[in-house]
XYZ file of C-alpha atoms in Angstrom:
459
model
C 4.205 -23.265 -18.255
C 1.909 -24.878 -16.051
C -1.208 -23.253 -15.110
C -0.234 -23.149 -11.693
C 2.820 -20.351 -12.221
C -0.170 -17.806 -13.096
C -0.882 -15.588 -10.492
C -4.440 -15.907 -9.522
C -5.204 -11.942 -9.853
C -4.135 -12.052 -13.809
C -7.334 -13.670 -15.249
C -8.889 -11.125 -16.723
C -6.941 -9.528 -19.030
C -6.683 -11.698 -22.982
C -3.482 -9.406 -23.469
C -1.258 -11.368 -21.266
C -0.680 -12.218 -18.023
C 1.464 -12.200 -14.515
C 3.232 -15.723 -14.227
C 5.745 -17.154 -11.407
C 8.971 -18.741 -11.902
C 10.909 -19.538 -9.150
C 10.922 -16.232 -7.227
C 10.608 -14.330 -10.387
C 7.816 -13.019 -11.538
C 7.332 -12.517 -15.062
C 4.594 -11.192 -18.234
C 3.054 -13.144 -20.936
C 1.742 -10.907 -23.427
C -0.147 -12.953 -25.590
C -0.468 -12.579 -29.606
C -3.255 -10.956 -29.448
C -1.402 -7.728 -27.945
C 1.236 -7.597 -30.520
C 0.474 -4.326 -32.250
C -0.566 -2.256 -29.370
C 3.399 -3.951 -28.142
C 5.026 -3.032 -30.782
C 3.460 0.514 -30.652
C 4.551 0.964 -27.212
C 7.773 0.471 -27.310
C 8.761 1.648 -31.131
C 6.683 5.465 -30.317
C 8.555 6.300 -27.446
C 6.373 5.944 -24.779
C 7.696 3.205 -22.987
C 11.390 5.476 -23.311
C 9.814 8.541 -21.807
C 7.540 6.761 -18.775
C 10.334 4.575 -17.556
C 12.900 7.119 -18.078
C 10.505 9.229 -15.636
C 10.344 6.283 -13.582
C 6.058 6.282 -13.881
C 6.301 3.026 -15.980
C 8.083 -0.027 -14.209
C 10.961 -1.183 -16.797
C 11.537 -4.667 -18.507
C 13.736 -6.567 -20.394
C 12.455 -9.274 -23.418
C 13.991 -12.675 -22.368
C 13.479 -15.920 -23.704
C 9.920 -18.200 -23.060
C 11.085 -21.541 -24.323
C 13.474 -22.061 -21.591
C 9.940 -20.672 -18.731
C 8.082 -23.312 -20.487
C 6.089 -20.442 -22.243
C 3.563 -21.524 -24.805
C 1.571 -19.083 -27.408
C 3.673 -16.086 -25.983
C 4.120 -12.853 -28.306
C 6.814 -11.928 -26.350
C 7.719 -12.603 -22.493
C 8.752 -9.906 -20.385
C 10.970 -9.811 -17.108
C 9.830 -6.567 -15.340
C 11.375 -4.923 -12.766
C 10.993 -7.238 -9.263
C 8.895 -5.347 -6.592
C 9.892 -6.244 -2.878
C 6.407 -5.960 -1.808
C 2.855 -5.343 -3.135
C 0.468 -3.263 -1.123
C -2.879 -2.936 -2.127
C -4.974 0.841 -1.823
C -6.968 0.025 0.911
C -3.791 0.245 2.515
C -3.050 3.751 1.531
C -3.782 6.883 2.846
C -5.425 9.636 1.332
C -2.341 11.126 -0.439
C -1.329 7.854 -1.286
C -4.479 7.166 -3.184
C -4.141 10.935 -4.406
C -0.728 10.512 -6.295
C -1.784 7.277 -7.364
C -4.705 9.370 -9.305
C -2.722 11.848 -10.395
C -0.040 9.799 -11.553
C -2.843 7.487 -13.518
C -3.728 10.805 -15.334
C -0.176 12.113 -16.337
C 0.544 8.088 -17.575
C -2.921 9.267 -19.730
C -1.786 12.126 -20.992
C 1.336 11.364 -22.549
C -0.169 8.055 -23.896
C -2.583 10.053 -25.881
C 0.330 12.556 -26.924
C 2.186 9.220 -28.520
C -1.115 7.750 -30.039
C -2.362 5.120 -26.992
C -4.440 5.063 -24.257
C -4.783 3.122 -20.854
C -7.373 0.644 -21.175
C -7.362 0.204 -17.198
C -7.403 2.881 -14.772
C -7.266 0.951 -11.629
C -5.418 1.673 -8.219
C -3.901 -1.809 -7.967
C -1.744 -1.294 -11.395
C -0.178 1.621 -8.845
C 2.553 0.928 -6.566
C 4.572 2.838 -4.442
C 8.271 1.727 -5.576
C 11.725 3.571 -5.735
C 10.016 7.210 -3.804
C 7.266 7.664 -6.472
C 3.997 5.901 -7.375
C 4.785 3.841 -10.766
C 2.179 1.856 -13.280
C 3.199 -1.782 -13.144
C 0.871 -3.143 -15.813
C 2.723 -2.933 -18.985
C -0.216 -4.222 -21.136
C -2.710 -1.114 -19.384
C -1.721 0.606 -22.891
C -3.810 -0.092 -25.945
C -3.530 2.093 -29.606
C -5.528 4.996 -29.708
C -9.138 5.349 -32.090
C -9.754 8.747 -32.904
C -13.655 9.755 -31.418
C -13.591 6.665 -29.319
C -14.361 7.178 -25.802
C -11.982 6.553 -22.974
C -13.022 2.981 -21.756
C -11.508 3.287 -17.965
C -13.290 6.397 -17.365
C -16.174 5.122 -15.045
C -13.551 2.545 -14.142
C -11.266 6.059 -12.937
C -14.082 7.708 -10.797
C -15.321 4.502 -9.177
C -11.231 3.766 -8.063
C -10.153 6.807 -7.384
C -12.602 9.709 -7.445
C -15.309 8.006 -5.494
C -12.834 7.063 -2.509
C -11.328 10.356 -2.595
C -14.136 12.688 -2.181
C -15.874 10.579 0.439
C -12.975 10.937 2.023
C -13.033 14.618 1.589
C -16.718 15.767 2.097
C -16.462 13.738 5.030
C -12.882 14.230 7.045
C -13.078 10.765 7.868
C -10.428 7.826 6.841
C -12.876 5.262 4.480
C -9.856 3.056 3.305
C -12.485 0.161 4.672
C -14.240 1.278 1.499
C -12.282 0.235 -1.034
C -11.968 -3.625 0.606
C -15.314 -3.657 0.289
C -15.235 -2.286 -2.982
C -12.044 -3.574 -4.729
C -13.970 -3.279 -8.347
C -14.180 0.697 -7.459
C -17.225 2.391 -5.332
C -19.977 2.624 -7.300
C -21.089 5.884 -8.883
C -24.719 5.542 -7.802
C -23.326 5.025 -4.043
C -20.801 7.627 -3.834
C -23.408 10.007 -5.678
C -26.099 8.820 -2.802
C -23.300 9.048 -0.096
C -22.133 12.757 -0.777
C -23.200 15.754 0.608
C -25.896 18.236 -1.462
C -23.488 20.820 -1.848
C -20.714 18.825 -3.500
C -23.342 19.463 -6.442
C -21.974 23.217 -6.692
C -18.899 21.846 -7.670
C -18.766 21.405 -11.288
C -16.118 18.689 -12.317
C -17.676 16.688 -8.984
C -20.931 17.407 -10.313
C -19.840 16.451 -13.845
C -17.428 13.080 -13.010
C -19.951 11.486 -10.132
C -23.452 13.233 -10.016
C -24.132 13.733 -14.171
C -21.875 10.613 -14.661
C -24.001 8.334 -12.296
C -27.311 9.838 -14.282
C -26.191 8.879 -17.440
C -23.964 5.721 -16.851
C -26.921 3.877 -16.872
C -28.597 -0.062 -15.782
C -25.806 -0.715 -18.393
C -22.508 0.009 -17.286
C -19.747 0.704 -20.679
C -23.422 1.117 -22.718
C -23.082 4.983 -23.212
C -19.804 5.426 -22.915
C -18.999 3.009 -25.721
C -21.926 4.920 -27.488
C -20.502 8.411 -27.280
C -18.036 10.066 -29.577
C -15.094 12.293 -28.188
C -12.337 14.204 -30.154
C -9.181 13.442 -28.429
C -9.077 17.514 -27.716
C -11.901 17.066 -25.596
C -10.579 13.580 -24.414
C -7.160 15.880 -22.993
C -9.684 18.429 -21.241
C -11.274 15.992 -19.319
C -7.889 14.455 -18.084
C -7.158 18.091 -17.140
C -10.583 18.369 -15.613
C -10.295 15.438 -13.389
C -6.470 16.017 -12.458
C -8.048 19.858 -11.789
C -10.456 18.574 -9.188
C -8.274 15.627 -7.216
C -5.891 18.174 -6.840
C -8.019 20.373 -4.822
C -8.753 17.896 -2.488
C -7.850 17.727 0.912
C -8.404 14.775 3.859
C -9.104 17.168 6.574
C -8.946 14.280 9.390
C -7.704 15.784 12.798
C -4.975 15.190 15.167
C -5.174 11.901 16.200
C -4.351 10.304 19.690
C -0.676 9.238 18.636
C 0.017 11.606 15.943
C 2.593 13.670 18.088
C 3.745 10.197 20.359
C 7.664 10.920 19.658
C 7.687 13.999 19.957
C 5.945 13.566 23.527
C 8.362 10.559 23.806
C 11.502 12.354 23.531
C 10.511 15.463 26.607
C 10.683 11.822 28.816
C 14.401 12.309 29.956
C 16.957 10.085 29.063
C 13.723 7.579 27.738
C 14.068 8.447 23.854
C 17.889 8.478 23.678
C 18.283 5.747 25.394
C 15.982 3.755 23.560
C 17.624 4.777 20.477
C 21.328 4.004 21.020
C 20.237 0.534 22.558
C 18.010 -0.182 18.797
C 21.082 1.695 16.752
C 23.712 -0.512 18.276
C 21.664 -4.010 17.659
C 20.394 -2.875 14.280
C 23.716 -2.518 13.512
C 24.930 -5.724 14.541
C 22.909 -7.780 12.877
C 23.399 -9.695 9.802
C 22.122 -10.838 6.616
C 19.617 -8.706 7.046
C 17.722 -7.786 3.944
C 13.915 -7.022 4.632
C 12.191 -5.763 7.654
C 8.796 -4.342 8.975
C 8.556 -1.750 11.616
C 5.113 -2.971 13.198
C 3.740 0.510 14.786
C 6.206 3.119 12.756
C 4.826 6.346 14.185
C 6.747 8.524 12.218
C 9.156 6.945 11.366
C 12.288 7.381 13.007
C 13.068 4.305 13.787
C 12.058 2.515 10.403
C 14.853 5.217 8.749
C 17.368 3.659 11.474
C 16.820 0.317 9.436
C 16.303 1.692 6.369
C 19.403 3.637 6.671
C 21.620 0.196 5.884
C 19.844 -0.179 2.461
C 17.311 -2.853 4.577
C 13.707 -2.500 2.160
C 11.617 -1.566 5.779
C 7.383 -1.725 5.783
C 6.543 1.329 8.259
C 3.088 -0.404 9.093
C 0.761 1.990 11.207
C -2.702 2.144 12.135
C -2.851 5.930 12.523
C -3.429 7.585 9.615
C -2.176 10.761 10.229
C 1.044 9.648 11.087
C 1.720 7.243 7.938
C 0.831 10.077 6.221
C 2.730 12.465 7.571
C 5.415 9.590 6.814
C 4.850 9.487 2.836
C 5.152 13.131 2.913
C 7.976 13.264 4.184
C 9.811 10.072 2.454
C 8.756 11.551 -0.367
C 10.777 15.104 -0.185
C 13.652 13.311 1.086
C 13.343 10.755 -1.622
C 14.206 7.661 0.437
C 13.950 4.606 -1.187
C 14.030 2.029 1.367
C 11.089 2.206 2.955
C 7.253 1.640 2.303
C 4.285 3.165 4.480
C 1.682 1.255 5.161
C -1.728 1.783 6.678
C -2.749 -1.010 8.870
C -4.293 -1.951 11.950
C -2.688 -5.299 13.191
C -5.507 -6.170 15.529
C -7.657 -6.340 12.186
C -5.074 -6.706 9.089
C -6.180 -7.231 5.486
C -7.548 -10.622 4.564
C -7.287 -12.325 1.438
C -9.867 -11.056 -1.162
C -11.211 -11.836 -4.728
C -11.846 -15.125 -6.239
C -11.329 -17.765 -4.321
C -9.550 -15.427 -1.661
C -6.468 -16.013 -4.034
C -6.829 -12.593 -5.993
C -4.935 -10.198 -3.138
C -3.113 -11.751 -0.302
C -3.610 -10.542 2.641
C -1.396 -8.592 4.740
C 0.011 -11.699 7.397
C 1.331 -13.334 3.953
C 2.700 -10.736 2.373
C 4.837 -9.249 5.623
C 5.419 -13.409 6.425
C 9.464 -14.080 7.304
C 10.919 -10.933 6.810
C 14.682 -10.688 8.519
C 13.696 -8.219 10.898
C 10.912 -7.255 12.702
C 10.237 -4.085 15.465
C 7.771 -3.845 17.471
C 8.525 -0.572 20.106
C 5.800 0.973 21.846
C 3.706 -1.496 20.867
C 2.759 -4.469 22.448
C 0.180 -2.679 25.440
C -2.111 -1.545 22.464
C -2.679 -4.634 21.345
C -2.704 -6.637 24.732
C -4.680 -3.832 27.157
C -6.443 -1.834 23.968
C -7.207 -5.062 22.113
C -7.287 -8.058 24.227
C -4.661 -9.911 22.477
C -2.839 -12.690 24.280
C 0.978 -12.463 24.348
C 0.976 -16.103 22.953
C -1.225 -15.170 19.732
C 1.478 -12.037 18.955
C 3.698 -14.179 19.702
C 2.617 -16.750 16.684
C 2.150 -13.968 14.588
C 5.887 -11.913 14.879
C 6.812 -15.724 14.282
C 5.261 -15.655 10.916
C 6.109 -12.732 10.356
C 10.376 -12.136 10.764
C 13.171 -14.148 12.038
C 14.824 -11.565 14.346
C 12.370 -9.239 16.479
C 13.168 -6.235 18.568
C 10.248 -5.632 20.733
C 9.636 -3.491 23.758
C 7.799 -4.512 26.935
C 5.706 -1.813 27.921
C 4.790 -2.830 31.838
C 1.277 -2.102 33.424
C 2.132 0.718 35.708
C 3.488 2.375 32.737
C 1.850 6.021 32.121
C 0.793 4.809 28.555
C -0.954 1.477 29.757
C -2.290 3.333 32.498
C -3.912 5.704 30.204
C -5.499 2.756 28.085
C -6.772 1.085 31.207
C -9.010 4.325 31.996
C -12.768 3.671 32.043
C -11.947 0.024 31.510
C -12.022 -2.964 33.849
C -8.536 -4.427 34.965
C -8.578 -8.067 33.736
C -4.898 -7.966 32.905
C -3.581 -9.906 35.870
C -1.602 -12.123 33.103
C 0.031 -8.631 31.925
C 3.588 -8.875 33.393
C 7.236 -9.423 31.926
C 7.372 -12.854 33.073
C 4.030 -13.797 31.164
C 5.389 -11.935 28.352
C 8.791 -13.846 28.023
C 7.018 -16.937 28.782
C 4.826 -16.838 25.500
C 7.484 -15.744 23.682
C 10.217 -18.256 24.341
C 7.606 -20.961 22.806
C 8.550 -19.225 19.129
C 11.818 -17.170 20.281
C 15.203 -17.226 22.154
C 16.348 -13.941 23.697
C 19.617 -13.014 22.543
C 19.765 -9.734 24.661
C 17.575 -7.938 27.017
C 17.774 -4.105 28.374
C 15.862 -1.839 30.151
C 15.176 1.602 29.169
C 17.124 4.508 31.025
C 14.462 6.047 33.373
C 11.188 3.908 33.043
C 10.575 0.093 33.727
C 10.371 -0.877 29.946
C 12.500 -3.243 28.306
C 13.979 -3.410 25.132
C 14.070 -7.385 23.882
C 16.489 -8.906 21.080
C 15.109 -11.953 19.910
C 15.624 -14.526 17.271
C 13.025 -17.173 16.042
C 13.667 -20.799 17.152
C 14.395 -23.160 14.665
């Protein structure tokens, strides 16, 4: 297998790596990991975790046909339709990922194994639950050895959750700035004094930071801790994380569709048009709802079995959608927190470890951009041509709503702003988008001057 097949983020662990062959992802297990892998598979741990859908399943496959070398096993894991990153998750999503990690850790100890990694990058929202995707995260438990991933867990999960809990602000950007986790000392310095009165916060952040010292991991390696104490540590982390709340106040667009439904005829007409267009489309397997809000139109698409990314910059909207999806056991919708005017960049070594959002959502079959374009053009001063190019790279077919400048929502955006938007009109919109798309249909929405367009990317 050529080096080019190895995923750029899969260089850290000598136990193995992820590689691509064609359009399929595989995982190589190196000989050094043999004993740990065999214990995982033979102890009953793998079976228990996959039955609960806490760990993605895999099958062992032939490595020679793939050109693999120096391997113990080649695994074909369940394929993941879309990879999201923790800085694109809301507080409840990160919280659930943390709790899933701790639950996996606890069951692992029951089977004489332990997690050697505890990073949210090993967790994905899949089949309506947070699941561990790294089969090589386990190693055989050694009596009285500390949890080597304890500090990593505290920096990657606990630090951002605590900072959001106490500040009542969405701080996902900090996870983008600190992809290896927010350092304990930084978290400690940013937390309010009253956080020291929480026993577990004091223990896992303040005391932990004090004794971690300059030499990362040195104190953890010297420590001796029984399995009983290790389980108590896990329980204390779980108790603390369950108690945390985001506390974010109501946002501007959190009840957008509730308000929209009060405009006579508008929402019902819009719903009928979009449902009709979606039902007529063929060959649609993937979709992105670029301004999903409460996910109403994402659900219309997902009802056809189409994997749908429901994206929005509104933290409360995506948090609420995530909680609803859990209750509904919806498996086709991926909630995602993202501001299209500032999408997540590519990061890591050579900017290749974590792909940009633009790369990850490229060339999907269908895009929805509903009640969105005025926010980007008037709210963020993005020209039509830039948006048209973006949507053309992101989807083959596009359902987009043009909101004119005299619409109440556009006027709301113009409050306290100089009107420099003489270019913002339907003719300019159609001209810019016609460079990239063919307009298949367009319909004015009842009771408004808004227009819905169905477009197909020009070949």
